Each structure stands twice: as structure tokens, then as C-alpha cells.
Coordinates of C-alpha atoms and ligand atoms in Angstrom, one line a residue:
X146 CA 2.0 41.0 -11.7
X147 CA 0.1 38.1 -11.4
X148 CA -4.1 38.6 -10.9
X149 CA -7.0 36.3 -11.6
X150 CA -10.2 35.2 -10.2
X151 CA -12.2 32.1 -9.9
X152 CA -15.6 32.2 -10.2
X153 CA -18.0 29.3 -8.5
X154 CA -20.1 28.6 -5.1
X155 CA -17.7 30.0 -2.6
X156 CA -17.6 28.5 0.9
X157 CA -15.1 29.3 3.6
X158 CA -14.9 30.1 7.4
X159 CA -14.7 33.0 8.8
X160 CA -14.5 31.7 12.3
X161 CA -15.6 28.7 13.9
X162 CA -19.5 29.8 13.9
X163 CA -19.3 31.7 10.6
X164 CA -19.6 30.4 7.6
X165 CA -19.6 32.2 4.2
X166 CA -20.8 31.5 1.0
X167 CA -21.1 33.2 -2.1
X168 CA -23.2 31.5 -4.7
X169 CA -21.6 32.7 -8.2
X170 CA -19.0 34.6 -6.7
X171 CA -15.2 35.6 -7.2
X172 CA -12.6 34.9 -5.7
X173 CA -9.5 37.3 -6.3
X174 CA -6.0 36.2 -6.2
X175 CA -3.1 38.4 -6.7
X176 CA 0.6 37.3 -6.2
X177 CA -1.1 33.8 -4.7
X178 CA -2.9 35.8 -2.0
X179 CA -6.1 36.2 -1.8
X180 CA -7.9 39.7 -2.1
X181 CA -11.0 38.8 -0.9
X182 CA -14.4 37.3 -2.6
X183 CA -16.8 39.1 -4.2
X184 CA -20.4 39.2 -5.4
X185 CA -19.6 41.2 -8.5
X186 CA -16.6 41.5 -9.8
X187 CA -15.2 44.9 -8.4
X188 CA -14.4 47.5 -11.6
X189 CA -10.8 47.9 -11.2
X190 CA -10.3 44.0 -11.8
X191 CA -12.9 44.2 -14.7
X192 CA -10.1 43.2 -17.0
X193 CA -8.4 40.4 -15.1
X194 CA -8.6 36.6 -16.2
X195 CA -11.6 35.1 -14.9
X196 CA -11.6 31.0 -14.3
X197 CA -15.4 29.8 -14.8
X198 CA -16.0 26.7 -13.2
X199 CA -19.6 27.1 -13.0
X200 CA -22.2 25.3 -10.7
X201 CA -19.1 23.6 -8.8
X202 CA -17.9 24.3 -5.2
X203 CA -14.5 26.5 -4.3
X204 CA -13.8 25.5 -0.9
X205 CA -10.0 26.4 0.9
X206 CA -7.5 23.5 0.7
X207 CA -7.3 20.9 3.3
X208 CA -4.7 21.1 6.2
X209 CA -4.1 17.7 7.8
X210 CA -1.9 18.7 10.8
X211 CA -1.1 15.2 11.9
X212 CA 0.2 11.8 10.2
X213 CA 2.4 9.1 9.4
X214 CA 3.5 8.6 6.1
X215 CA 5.7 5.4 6.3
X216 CA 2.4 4.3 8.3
X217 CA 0.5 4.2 4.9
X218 CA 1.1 1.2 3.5
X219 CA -0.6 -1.1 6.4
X220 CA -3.7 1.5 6.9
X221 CA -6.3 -0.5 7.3
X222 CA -5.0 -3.2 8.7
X223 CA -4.3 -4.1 12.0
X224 CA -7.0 -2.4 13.8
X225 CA -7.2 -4.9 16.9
X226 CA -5.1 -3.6 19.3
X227 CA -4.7 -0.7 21.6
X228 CA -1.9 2.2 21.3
X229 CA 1.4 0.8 22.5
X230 CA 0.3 -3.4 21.4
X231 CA -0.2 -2.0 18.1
X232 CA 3.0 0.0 17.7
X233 CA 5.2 -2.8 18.9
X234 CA 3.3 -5.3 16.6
X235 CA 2.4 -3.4 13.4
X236 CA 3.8 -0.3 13.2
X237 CA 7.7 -0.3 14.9
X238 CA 8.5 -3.4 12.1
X239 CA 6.8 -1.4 9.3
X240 CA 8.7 2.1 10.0
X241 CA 12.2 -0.5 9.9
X242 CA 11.5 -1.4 6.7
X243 CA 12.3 2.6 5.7
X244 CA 16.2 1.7 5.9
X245 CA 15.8 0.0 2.9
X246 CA 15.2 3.5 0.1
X247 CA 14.1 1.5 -2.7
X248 CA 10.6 0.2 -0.5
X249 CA 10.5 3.8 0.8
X250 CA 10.5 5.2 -2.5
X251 CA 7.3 3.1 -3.8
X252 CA 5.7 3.5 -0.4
X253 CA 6.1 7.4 -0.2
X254 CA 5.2 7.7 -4.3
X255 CA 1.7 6.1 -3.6
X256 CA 1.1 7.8 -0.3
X257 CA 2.1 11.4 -2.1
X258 CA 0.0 11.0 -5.0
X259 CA -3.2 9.7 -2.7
X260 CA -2.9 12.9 -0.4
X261 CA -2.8 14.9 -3.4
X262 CA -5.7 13.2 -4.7
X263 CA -7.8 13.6 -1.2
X264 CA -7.3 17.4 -1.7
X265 CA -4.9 18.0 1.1
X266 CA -2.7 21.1 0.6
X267 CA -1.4 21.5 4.0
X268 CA 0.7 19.0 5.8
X269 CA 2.3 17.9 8.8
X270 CA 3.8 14.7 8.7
X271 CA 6.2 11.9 10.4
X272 CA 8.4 10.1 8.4
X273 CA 10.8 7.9 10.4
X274 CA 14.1 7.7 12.1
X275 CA 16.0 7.1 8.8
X276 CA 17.3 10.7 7.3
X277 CA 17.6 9.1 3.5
X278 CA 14.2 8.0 2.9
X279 CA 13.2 11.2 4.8
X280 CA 14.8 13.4 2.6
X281 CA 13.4 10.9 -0.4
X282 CA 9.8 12.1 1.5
X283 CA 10.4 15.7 1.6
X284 CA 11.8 15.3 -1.9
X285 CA 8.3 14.0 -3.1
X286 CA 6.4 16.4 -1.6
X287 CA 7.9 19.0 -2.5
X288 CA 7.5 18.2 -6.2
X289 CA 4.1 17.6 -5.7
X290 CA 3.2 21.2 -5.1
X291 CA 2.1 20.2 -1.2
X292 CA 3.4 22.9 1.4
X293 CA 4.1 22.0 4.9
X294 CA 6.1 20.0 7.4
X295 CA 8.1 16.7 7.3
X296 CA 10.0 15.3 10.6
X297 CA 12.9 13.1 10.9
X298 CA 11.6 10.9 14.1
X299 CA 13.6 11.1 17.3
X300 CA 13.4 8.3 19.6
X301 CA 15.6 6.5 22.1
X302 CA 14.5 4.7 24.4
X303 CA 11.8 1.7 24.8
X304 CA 11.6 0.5 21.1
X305 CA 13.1 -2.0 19.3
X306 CA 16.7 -1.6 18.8
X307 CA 16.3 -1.4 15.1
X308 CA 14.9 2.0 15.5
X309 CA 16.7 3.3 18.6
X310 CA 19.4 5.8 17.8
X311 CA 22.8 5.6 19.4
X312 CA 23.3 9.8 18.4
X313 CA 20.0 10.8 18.0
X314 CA 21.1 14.8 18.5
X315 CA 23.9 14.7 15.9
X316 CA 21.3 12.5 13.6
X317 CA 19.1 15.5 13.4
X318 CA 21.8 18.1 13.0
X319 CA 22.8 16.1 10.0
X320 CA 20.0 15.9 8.7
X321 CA 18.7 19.3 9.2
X322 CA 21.8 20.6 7.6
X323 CA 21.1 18.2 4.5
X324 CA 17.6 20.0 4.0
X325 CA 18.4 23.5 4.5
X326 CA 17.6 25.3 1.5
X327 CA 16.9 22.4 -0.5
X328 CA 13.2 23.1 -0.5
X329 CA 10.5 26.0 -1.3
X330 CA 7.4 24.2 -0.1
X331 CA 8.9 21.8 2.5
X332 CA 10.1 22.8 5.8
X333 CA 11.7 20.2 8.6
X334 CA 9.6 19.9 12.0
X335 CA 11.4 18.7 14.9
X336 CA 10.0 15.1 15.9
X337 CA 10.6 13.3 19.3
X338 CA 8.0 10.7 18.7
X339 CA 6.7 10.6 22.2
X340 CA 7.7 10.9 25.6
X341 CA 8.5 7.2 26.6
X342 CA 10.6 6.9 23.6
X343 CA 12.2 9.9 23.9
X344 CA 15.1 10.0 27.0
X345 CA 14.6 13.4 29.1
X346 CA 18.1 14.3 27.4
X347 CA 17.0 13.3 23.6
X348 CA 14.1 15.5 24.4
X349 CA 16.0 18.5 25.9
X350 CA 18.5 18.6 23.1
X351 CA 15.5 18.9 20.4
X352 CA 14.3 21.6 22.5
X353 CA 17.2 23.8 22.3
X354 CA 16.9 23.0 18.7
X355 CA 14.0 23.7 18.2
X356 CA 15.3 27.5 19.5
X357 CA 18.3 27.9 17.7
X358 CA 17.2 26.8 14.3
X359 CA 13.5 28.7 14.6
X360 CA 11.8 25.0 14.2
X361 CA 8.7 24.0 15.2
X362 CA 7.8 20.5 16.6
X363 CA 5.1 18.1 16.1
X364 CA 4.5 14.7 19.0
X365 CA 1.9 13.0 20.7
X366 CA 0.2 14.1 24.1
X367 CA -2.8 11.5 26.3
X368 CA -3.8 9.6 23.3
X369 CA -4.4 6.3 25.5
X370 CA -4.7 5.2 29.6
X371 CA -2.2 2.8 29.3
X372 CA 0.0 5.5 27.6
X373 CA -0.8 8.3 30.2
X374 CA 0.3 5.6 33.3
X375 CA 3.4 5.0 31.6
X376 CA 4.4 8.4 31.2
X377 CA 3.3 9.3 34.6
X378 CA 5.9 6.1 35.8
X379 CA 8.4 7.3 33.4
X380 CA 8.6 11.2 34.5
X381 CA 7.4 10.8 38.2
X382 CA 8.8 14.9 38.6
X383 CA 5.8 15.8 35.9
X384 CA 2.6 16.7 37.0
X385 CA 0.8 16.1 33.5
X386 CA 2.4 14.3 30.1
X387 CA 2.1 17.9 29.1
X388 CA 4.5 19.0 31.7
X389 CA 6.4 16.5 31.2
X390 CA 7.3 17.9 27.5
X391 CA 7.1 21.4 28.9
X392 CA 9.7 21.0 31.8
X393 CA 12.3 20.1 28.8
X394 CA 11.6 23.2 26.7
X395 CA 9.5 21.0 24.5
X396 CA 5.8 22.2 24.6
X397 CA 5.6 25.7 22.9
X398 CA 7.9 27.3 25.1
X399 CA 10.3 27.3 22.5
X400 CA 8.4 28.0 19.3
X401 CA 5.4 26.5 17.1
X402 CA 4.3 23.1 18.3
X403 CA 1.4 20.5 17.7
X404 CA 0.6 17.9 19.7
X405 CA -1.6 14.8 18.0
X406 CA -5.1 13.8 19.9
X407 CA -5.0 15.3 23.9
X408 CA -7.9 12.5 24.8
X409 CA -7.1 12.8 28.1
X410 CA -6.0 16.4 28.6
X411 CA -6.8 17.4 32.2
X412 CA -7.5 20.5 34.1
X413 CA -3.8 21.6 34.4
X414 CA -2.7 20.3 30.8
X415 CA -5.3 22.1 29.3
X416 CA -4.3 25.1 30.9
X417 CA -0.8 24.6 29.8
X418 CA -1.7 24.3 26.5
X419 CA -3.6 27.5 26.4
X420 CA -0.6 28.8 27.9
X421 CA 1.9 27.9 25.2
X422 CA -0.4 28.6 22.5
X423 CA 0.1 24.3 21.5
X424 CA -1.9 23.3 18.4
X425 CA -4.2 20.1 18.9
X426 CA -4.4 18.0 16.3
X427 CA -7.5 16.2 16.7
X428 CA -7.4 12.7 15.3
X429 CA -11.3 11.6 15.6
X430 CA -11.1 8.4 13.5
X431 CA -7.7 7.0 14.5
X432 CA -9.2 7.8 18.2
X433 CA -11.8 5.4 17.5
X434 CA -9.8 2.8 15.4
X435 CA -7.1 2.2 18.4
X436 CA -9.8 2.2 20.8
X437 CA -8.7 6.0 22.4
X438 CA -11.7 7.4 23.4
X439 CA -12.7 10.4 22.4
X440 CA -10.9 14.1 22.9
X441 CA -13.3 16.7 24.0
X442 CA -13.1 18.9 20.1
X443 CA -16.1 20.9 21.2
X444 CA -14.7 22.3 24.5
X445 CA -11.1 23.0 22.5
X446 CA -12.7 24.8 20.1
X447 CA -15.4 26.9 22.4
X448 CA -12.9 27.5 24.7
X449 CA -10.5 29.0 22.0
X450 CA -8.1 26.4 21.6
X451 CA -5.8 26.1 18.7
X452 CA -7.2 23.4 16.6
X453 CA -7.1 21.2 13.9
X454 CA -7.8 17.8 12.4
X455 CA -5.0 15.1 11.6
X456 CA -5.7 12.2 9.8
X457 CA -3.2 10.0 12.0
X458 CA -2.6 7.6 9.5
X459 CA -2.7 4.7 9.8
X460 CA -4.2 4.7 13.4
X461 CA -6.7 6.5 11.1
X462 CA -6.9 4.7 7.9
X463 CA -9.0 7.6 6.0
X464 CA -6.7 9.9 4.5
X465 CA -9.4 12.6 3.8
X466 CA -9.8 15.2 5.6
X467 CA -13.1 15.5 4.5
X468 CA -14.3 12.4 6.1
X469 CA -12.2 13.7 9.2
X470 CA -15.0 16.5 9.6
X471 CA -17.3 13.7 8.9
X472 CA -15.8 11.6 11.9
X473 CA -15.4 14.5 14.4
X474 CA -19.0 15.7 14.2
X475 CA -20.0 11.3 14.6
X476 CA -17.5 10.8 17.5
X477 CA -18.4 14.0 19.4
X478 CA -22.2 13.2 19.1
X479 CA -21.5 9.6 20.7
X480 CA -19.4 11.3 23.3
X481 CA -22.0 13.8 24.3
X482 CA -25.0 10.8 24.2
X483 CA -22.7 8.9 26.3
X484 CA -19.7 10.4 28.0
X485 CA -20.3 14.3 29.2
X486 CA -23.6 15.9 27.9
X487 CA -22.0 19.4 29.1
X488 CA -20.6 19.8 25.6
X489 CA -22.9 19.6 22.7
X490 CA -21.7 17.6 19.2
X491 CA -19.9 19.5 17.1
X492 CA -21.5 21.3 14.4
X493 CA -21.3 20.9 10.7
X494 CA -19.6 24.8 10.9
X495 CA -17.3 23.5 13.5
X496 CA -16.0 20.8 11.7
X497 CA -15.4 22.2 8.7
X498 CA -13.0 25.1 10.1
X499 CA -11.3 22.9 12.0
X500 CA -9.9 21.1 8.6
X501 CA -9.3 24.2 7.0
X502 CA -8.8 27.7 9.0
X503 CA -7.9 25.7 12.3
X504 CA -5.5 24.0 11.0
X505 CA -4.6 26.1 8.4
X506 CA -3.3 28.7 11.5
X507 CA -0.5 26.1 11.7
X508 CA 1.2 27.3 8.6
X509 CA 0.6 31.1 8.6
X510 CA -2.3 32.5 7.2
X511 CA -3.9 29.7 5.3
X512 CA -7.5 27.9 4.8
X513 CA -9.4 30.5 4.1
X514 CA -10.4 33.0 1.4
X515 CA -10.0 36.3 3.3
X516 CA -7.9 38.9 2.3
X517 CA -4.5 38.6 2.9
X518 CA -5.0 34.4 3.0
X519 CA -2.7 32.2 0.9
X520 CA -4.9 31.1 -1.9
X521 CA -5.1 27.3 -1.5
X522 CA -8.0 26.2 -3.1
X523 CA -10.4 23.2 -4.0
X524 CA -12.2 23.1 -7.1
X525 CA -15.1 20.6 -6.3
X526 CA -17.3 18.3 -8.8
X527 CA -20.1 16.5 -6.7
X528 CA -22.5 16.3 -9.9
X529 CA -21.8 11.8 -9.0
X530 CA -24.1 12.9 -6.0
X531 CA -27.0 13.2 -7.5
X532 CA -30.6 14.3 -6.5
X533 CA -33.9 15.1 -7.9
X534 CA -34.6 18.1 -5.7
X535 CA -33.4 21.3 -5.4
X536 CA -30.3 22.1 -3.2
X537 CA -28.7 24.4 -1.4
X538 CA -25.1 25.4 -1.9
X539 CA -24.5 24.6 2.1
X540 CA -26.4 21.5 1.8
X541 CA -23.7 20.9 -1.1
X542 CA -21.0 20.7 1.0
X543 CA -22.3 19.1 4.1
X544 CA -23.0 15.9 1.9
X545 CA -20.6 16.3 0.6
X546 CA -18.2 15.6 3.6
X547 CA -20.4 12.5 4.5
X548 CA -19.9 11.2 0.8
X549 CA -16.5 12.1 0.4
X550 CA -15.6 9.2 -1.4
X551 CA -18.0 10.2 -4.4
X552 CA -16.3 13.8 -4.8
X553 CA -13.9 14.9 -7.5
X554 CA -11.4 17.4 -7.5
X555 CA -11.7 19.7 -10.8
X556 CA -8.6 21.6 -9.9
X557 CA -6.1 22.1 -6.9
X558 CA -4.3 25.6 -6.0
X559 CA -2.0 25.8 -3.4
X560 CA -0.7 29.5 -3.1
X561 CA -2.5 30.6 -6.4
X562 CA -1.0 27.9 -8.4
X563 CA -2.7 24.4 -9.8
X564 CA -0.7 21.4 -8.1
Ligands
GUN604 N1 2.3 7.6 19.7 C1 3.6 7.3 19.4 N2 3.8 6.9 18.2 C2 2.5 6.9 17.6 C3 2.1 6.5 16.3 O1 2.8 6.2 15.4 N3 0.7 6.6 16.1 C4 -0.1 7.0 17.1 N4 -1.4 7.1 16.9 N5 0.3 7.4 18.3 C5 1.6 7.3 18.6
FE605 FE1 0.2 9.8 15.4

């Protein structure tokens, strides 16, 4: 049987308003579960191997519950445009270049090894509509020591006929039968990109899928006002973008789903979402980048929405979920200053459970240190930030989510084991 501890300052949520931290503590891991962390090492473990890192921070790994990896490449660039200009004029003729396995391989290498880096342990990604480099993705990932979900895209309708399927249905079949069993960490999400490229048929079919096969399913939902119209012309029967998803099966009804930014989420959407249990992946910096607006984190999250944080790259061209927390606390202070002063910025608490137990709750029990938690783990060195004055361990980490750039990883765990 397998049982150490880490010792270190350990920080984790307990909810979205609690925070704990033990300075010097342990945290006990048996069979890659946690059994809790300790002040003192309790007697009966008095024997077990214990990992010293000293002064550094133990936080929970990082869940990012919403990006685009073919999208890595071109983050960054491109940021002068608006949701549906941008995807027909950088992003569409970027995913097509995924036919092609050899440019998908160097792409996916550098984009695995940077998420790695950026201390995510917890993923939900798009790939694209090609099933090779896909599987090439999943491949990667899963010898990286990640855990989480990749999606084959669906789409067909409104996009360039290099990436509109002919049998989208049978596509997925294929390619889900191609995966299954292949992988320990890696699991397949079902992906219908969006609603308007997605016919009411493609988007039944995945539905159904999503039932038979036990999948869950990952899209987008009110990221933009030109998107929302569209939809509304597209699926004049649906009362909300949301119902338009949730008429077809495809909005929790039929198993785990997460749907990327809900910006413009209204009364009855909201309710809908509650409903069905739907993650939100909340994408603060891609919001801002594509010129979004901003989604209203601090109602989900008092309200008891699921929530987490995505990345969204590359509408987002941060990969760290560290500056995500950063980014959500900045974009919910401007939108209480200037949008809705009903709901108060986030806090630094808030944040920082959102990008790990929030989003974490997508993949089980995972992103935090309780017992009974899968132990993902960051071992953090911040000694580059330096200071002449004595610190807190809490005022540790909330620097360190606004300098995440100067922090170092010591080690990774994901399910007790360094990645
Ligand atoms: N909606 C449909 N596709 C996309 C995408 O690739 N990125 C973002 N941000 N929104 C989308
Ligand atoms: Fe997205």
C-alpha cells in the first residue's frame, strides 16, 4: 500500500468562502487520495515517508475546464475582432491546418508541455474536427500525466466547407470507438462546437450519444450579442440559446455538461442551468480579449452555481490558471464599478476555488485536499518574489496569482503521483 505525506504551507478551499491553511503542515496521501491535512503528523502514520519541501506553498492542482488546443499556436495574436469575425478570420483557417498530422504534432507537443508547465492537472479541451490529430492530442496528454477531457469537434453548418462534415454522427462513432480503452487519464467529451454550427439533427444525434456511451459534453452558451441574435434567428422555437441546446437533449439533461462563458445568461437560462446542474466555465480574460463583456462570476458562485475557470485559449491567450483568478477578481471589479453594483467583485477566496475545487467538481472529487480528494498537487517556489518584510502564508499566494509569471513549480502530483 502506497502512503506518504508532504509536508509545506498548505492552502486549499473548503468552500467558496473558506479557505485553509496550514503553515508546516501534512498532507497525507494513501492510494493517491488524500486523507486529509494535518498539523502534526497523526501517530499511526509516524512511520510513513515524509516529502519536506520546506518554506514552499502546496496548493491543489489547477483545473482549466475550458480551451482550445489547436487554438494555441496563434494566442496572442489576432485580438481585433469580435467572436464570429475572429473565428472566420483567425481561427476556422488555423483549426484546417490540423488535417495535416505532422503540423498537429509540433503544435499539440508545445501546447502539452506549456500546460504542464502552468501547473494545470485538470483539463477540458477542444481539439478539432479531424479524429487523427485528435487522437495524436489525447495521445500526448495522456503521456504527460494530465487527467481530463479531449473532444473531437462537431460542426455542420455555417463554416467553411473545409471543416464542415458530410457524416458528422458516424465521424464521432469512429472515433469514439478508436479511443475506447486506449487511455487511463484521457476520456473523450462530446463536442458540438456551438449552436449555429451545429444543425438541430447533428446536435440531437450527440445528444443521444451522449446517453448511450455515459459521455459528457463541453460547448459554448451567450459569449457575444451578435452571437446570441444569431442563435435566436437560427432556432426561432427556443426561448434562450440555452433552450435551444436543452430542447435537443444537449444541456445536462443527458449527463455531465459545461458550457464556456454564459455572458449573457438571462433570467430563464440561468434557471435552466441550475436545473440541469450545467458547469460554467468562466472565461474572464478571453471575455475581455474578444471584446465579450463580462459574465456575472459573482452571482454564479453566490447563487450556488457550478463553476469554474477556462482559459479559452486563444480567445484568452494566458494559459495559467493562475492569472485566470487574477483576471476574474480585475474583470468582476470593473463590472461592479461600471455595469451592476448589485454584485460585489469577487474575492481573492472566490477566485481561487473557482480554479481549483469549482472546477475540479467537473472531474469527480478533485482540487482540493480533503479527505477522500484525489491528490493533485502543486509544489510552489515563489522565493523570485522577493520582499524585505515579513509575510503571511495567504499573502503568499495572493501575490502570487498576480505574479504568476515569476512562480516555479518544485513538483506536480496528479492522483498522488509526480507528472
Ligand atoms: N464559439 C464557437 N467556437 C468558439 C471558439 O473557438 N472560441 C470561442 N471563444 N468561442 C467560440
Ligand atoms: Fe471556447
Amino acid at each position: 500500500m502506497s502512503i506518504f505525506a508532504l509536508k509545506g504551507n498548505i492552502i486549499y478551499s473548503e468552500s467558496r468562502e473558506k479557505l485553509c491553511i496550514v503553515s508546516n503542515g501534512y498532507l497525507v496521501c494513501e492510494e493517491g487520495i488524500s486523507k486529509g491535512v494535518f498539523e502534526e503528523l497523526p501517530e499511526k502514520w509516524k512511520d510513513i515517508e515524509v516529502k519536506d519541501y520546506g518554506e514552499q506553498l502546496i496548493i491543489p492542482g489547477l483545473s482549466d475546464i475550458h480551451l482550445h488546443a489547436p487554438q494555441y499556436a496563434f494566442r496572442g495574436l489576432g485580438m481585433d475582432m469580435e467572436l464570429l469575425e475572429w473565428l472566420d478570420t483567425y481561427t476556422f483557417p488555423e483549426e484546417s491546418k490540423y488535417q495535416d498530422l505532422e503540423y498537429a504534432k509540433k503544435a499539440y507537443e508545445i501546447f502539452v508541455e506549456d500546460l504542464k508547465r502552468n501547473g494545470t492537472t485538470r483539463v477540458c479541451v477542444f481539439a478539432t474536427i479531424h479524429e487523427e490529430a485528435t487522437i495524436l492530442l489525447m495521445d500526448l496528454l495522456e503521456q504527460s500525466g494530465i487527467k481530463g477531457y479531449v473532444g473531437k469537434v462537431s460542426m455542420n453548418r455555417n463554416s467553411p466547407a473545409y471543416l464542415c462534415e458530410d457524416t458528422p454522427k458516424e465521424n464521432v462513432r469512429n472515433w469514439l470507438d478508436v479511443v475506447k480503452g486506449r487511455y487511463r487519464r484521457i476520456q473523450p467529451i462530446l463536442t458540438p462546437r456551438f449552436t449555429p454550427s451545429c444543425t438541430d439533427d447533428l446536435m440531437e444525434d450527440l445528444a443521444k450519444l451522449q446517453k448511450e456511451y455515459h459521455l459528457p459534453l463541453q460547448s459554448h452558451l451567450s459569449e457575444n450579442p451578435s452571437e446570441v441574435a444569431w442563435v435566436q434567428e437560427l432556432e426561432p422555437e427556443s426561448s434562450c440559446y440555452g433552450d435551444a441546446y436543452d430542447r435537443l437533449g444537449a444541456f445536462g439533461s443527458n449527463g455531465k455538461t459545461v458550457m464556456a462563458h454564459c455572458v449573457y445568461s438571462g433570467e430563464e437560462e440561468c434557471e435552466l442551468m441550475k436545473k440541469r446542474n450545467v458547469f460554467i466555465a468562466h472565461c474572464p480574460q478571453s471575455n475581455t480579449n474578444l471584446a465579450s463583456g463580462v459574465a456575472p462570476a459573482k452571482k454564479y458562485i453566490q447563487q450556488g452555481f457550478s463553476i469554474g475557470l477556462g482559459s479559452d485559449i486563444a480567445g484568452g491567450a494566458s494559459i495559467s490558471i493562475l492569472r485566470a483568478m487574477a483576471d476574474a477578481i480585475q474583470a468582476s471589479k470593473l463590472r461592479w464599478r461600471l455595469l451592476d453594483s448589485s454584485w460585489e467583485p469577487l474575492t481573492f477566496e472566490e477566485a481561487f476555488y473557482m480554479g481549483t475545487k469549482g472546477g475540479g467538481a467537473f472531474f469527480g472529487n478533485v482540487g482540493s485536499f480533503e479527505e477522500g480528494y484525489e491528490m493533485d498537487a502543486l509544489v510552489i517556489d515563489d522565493e523570485e518574489l522577493r520582499h524585505p518584510q515579513d509575510i503571511t502564508v495567504k499573502d503568499r499566494l495572493e501575490r502570487m496569482i498576480y505574479l504568476s509569471e515569476q512562480v516555479r513549480f518544485t513538483d506536480i502530483y496528479v492522483s498522488g503521483k509526480i507528472i
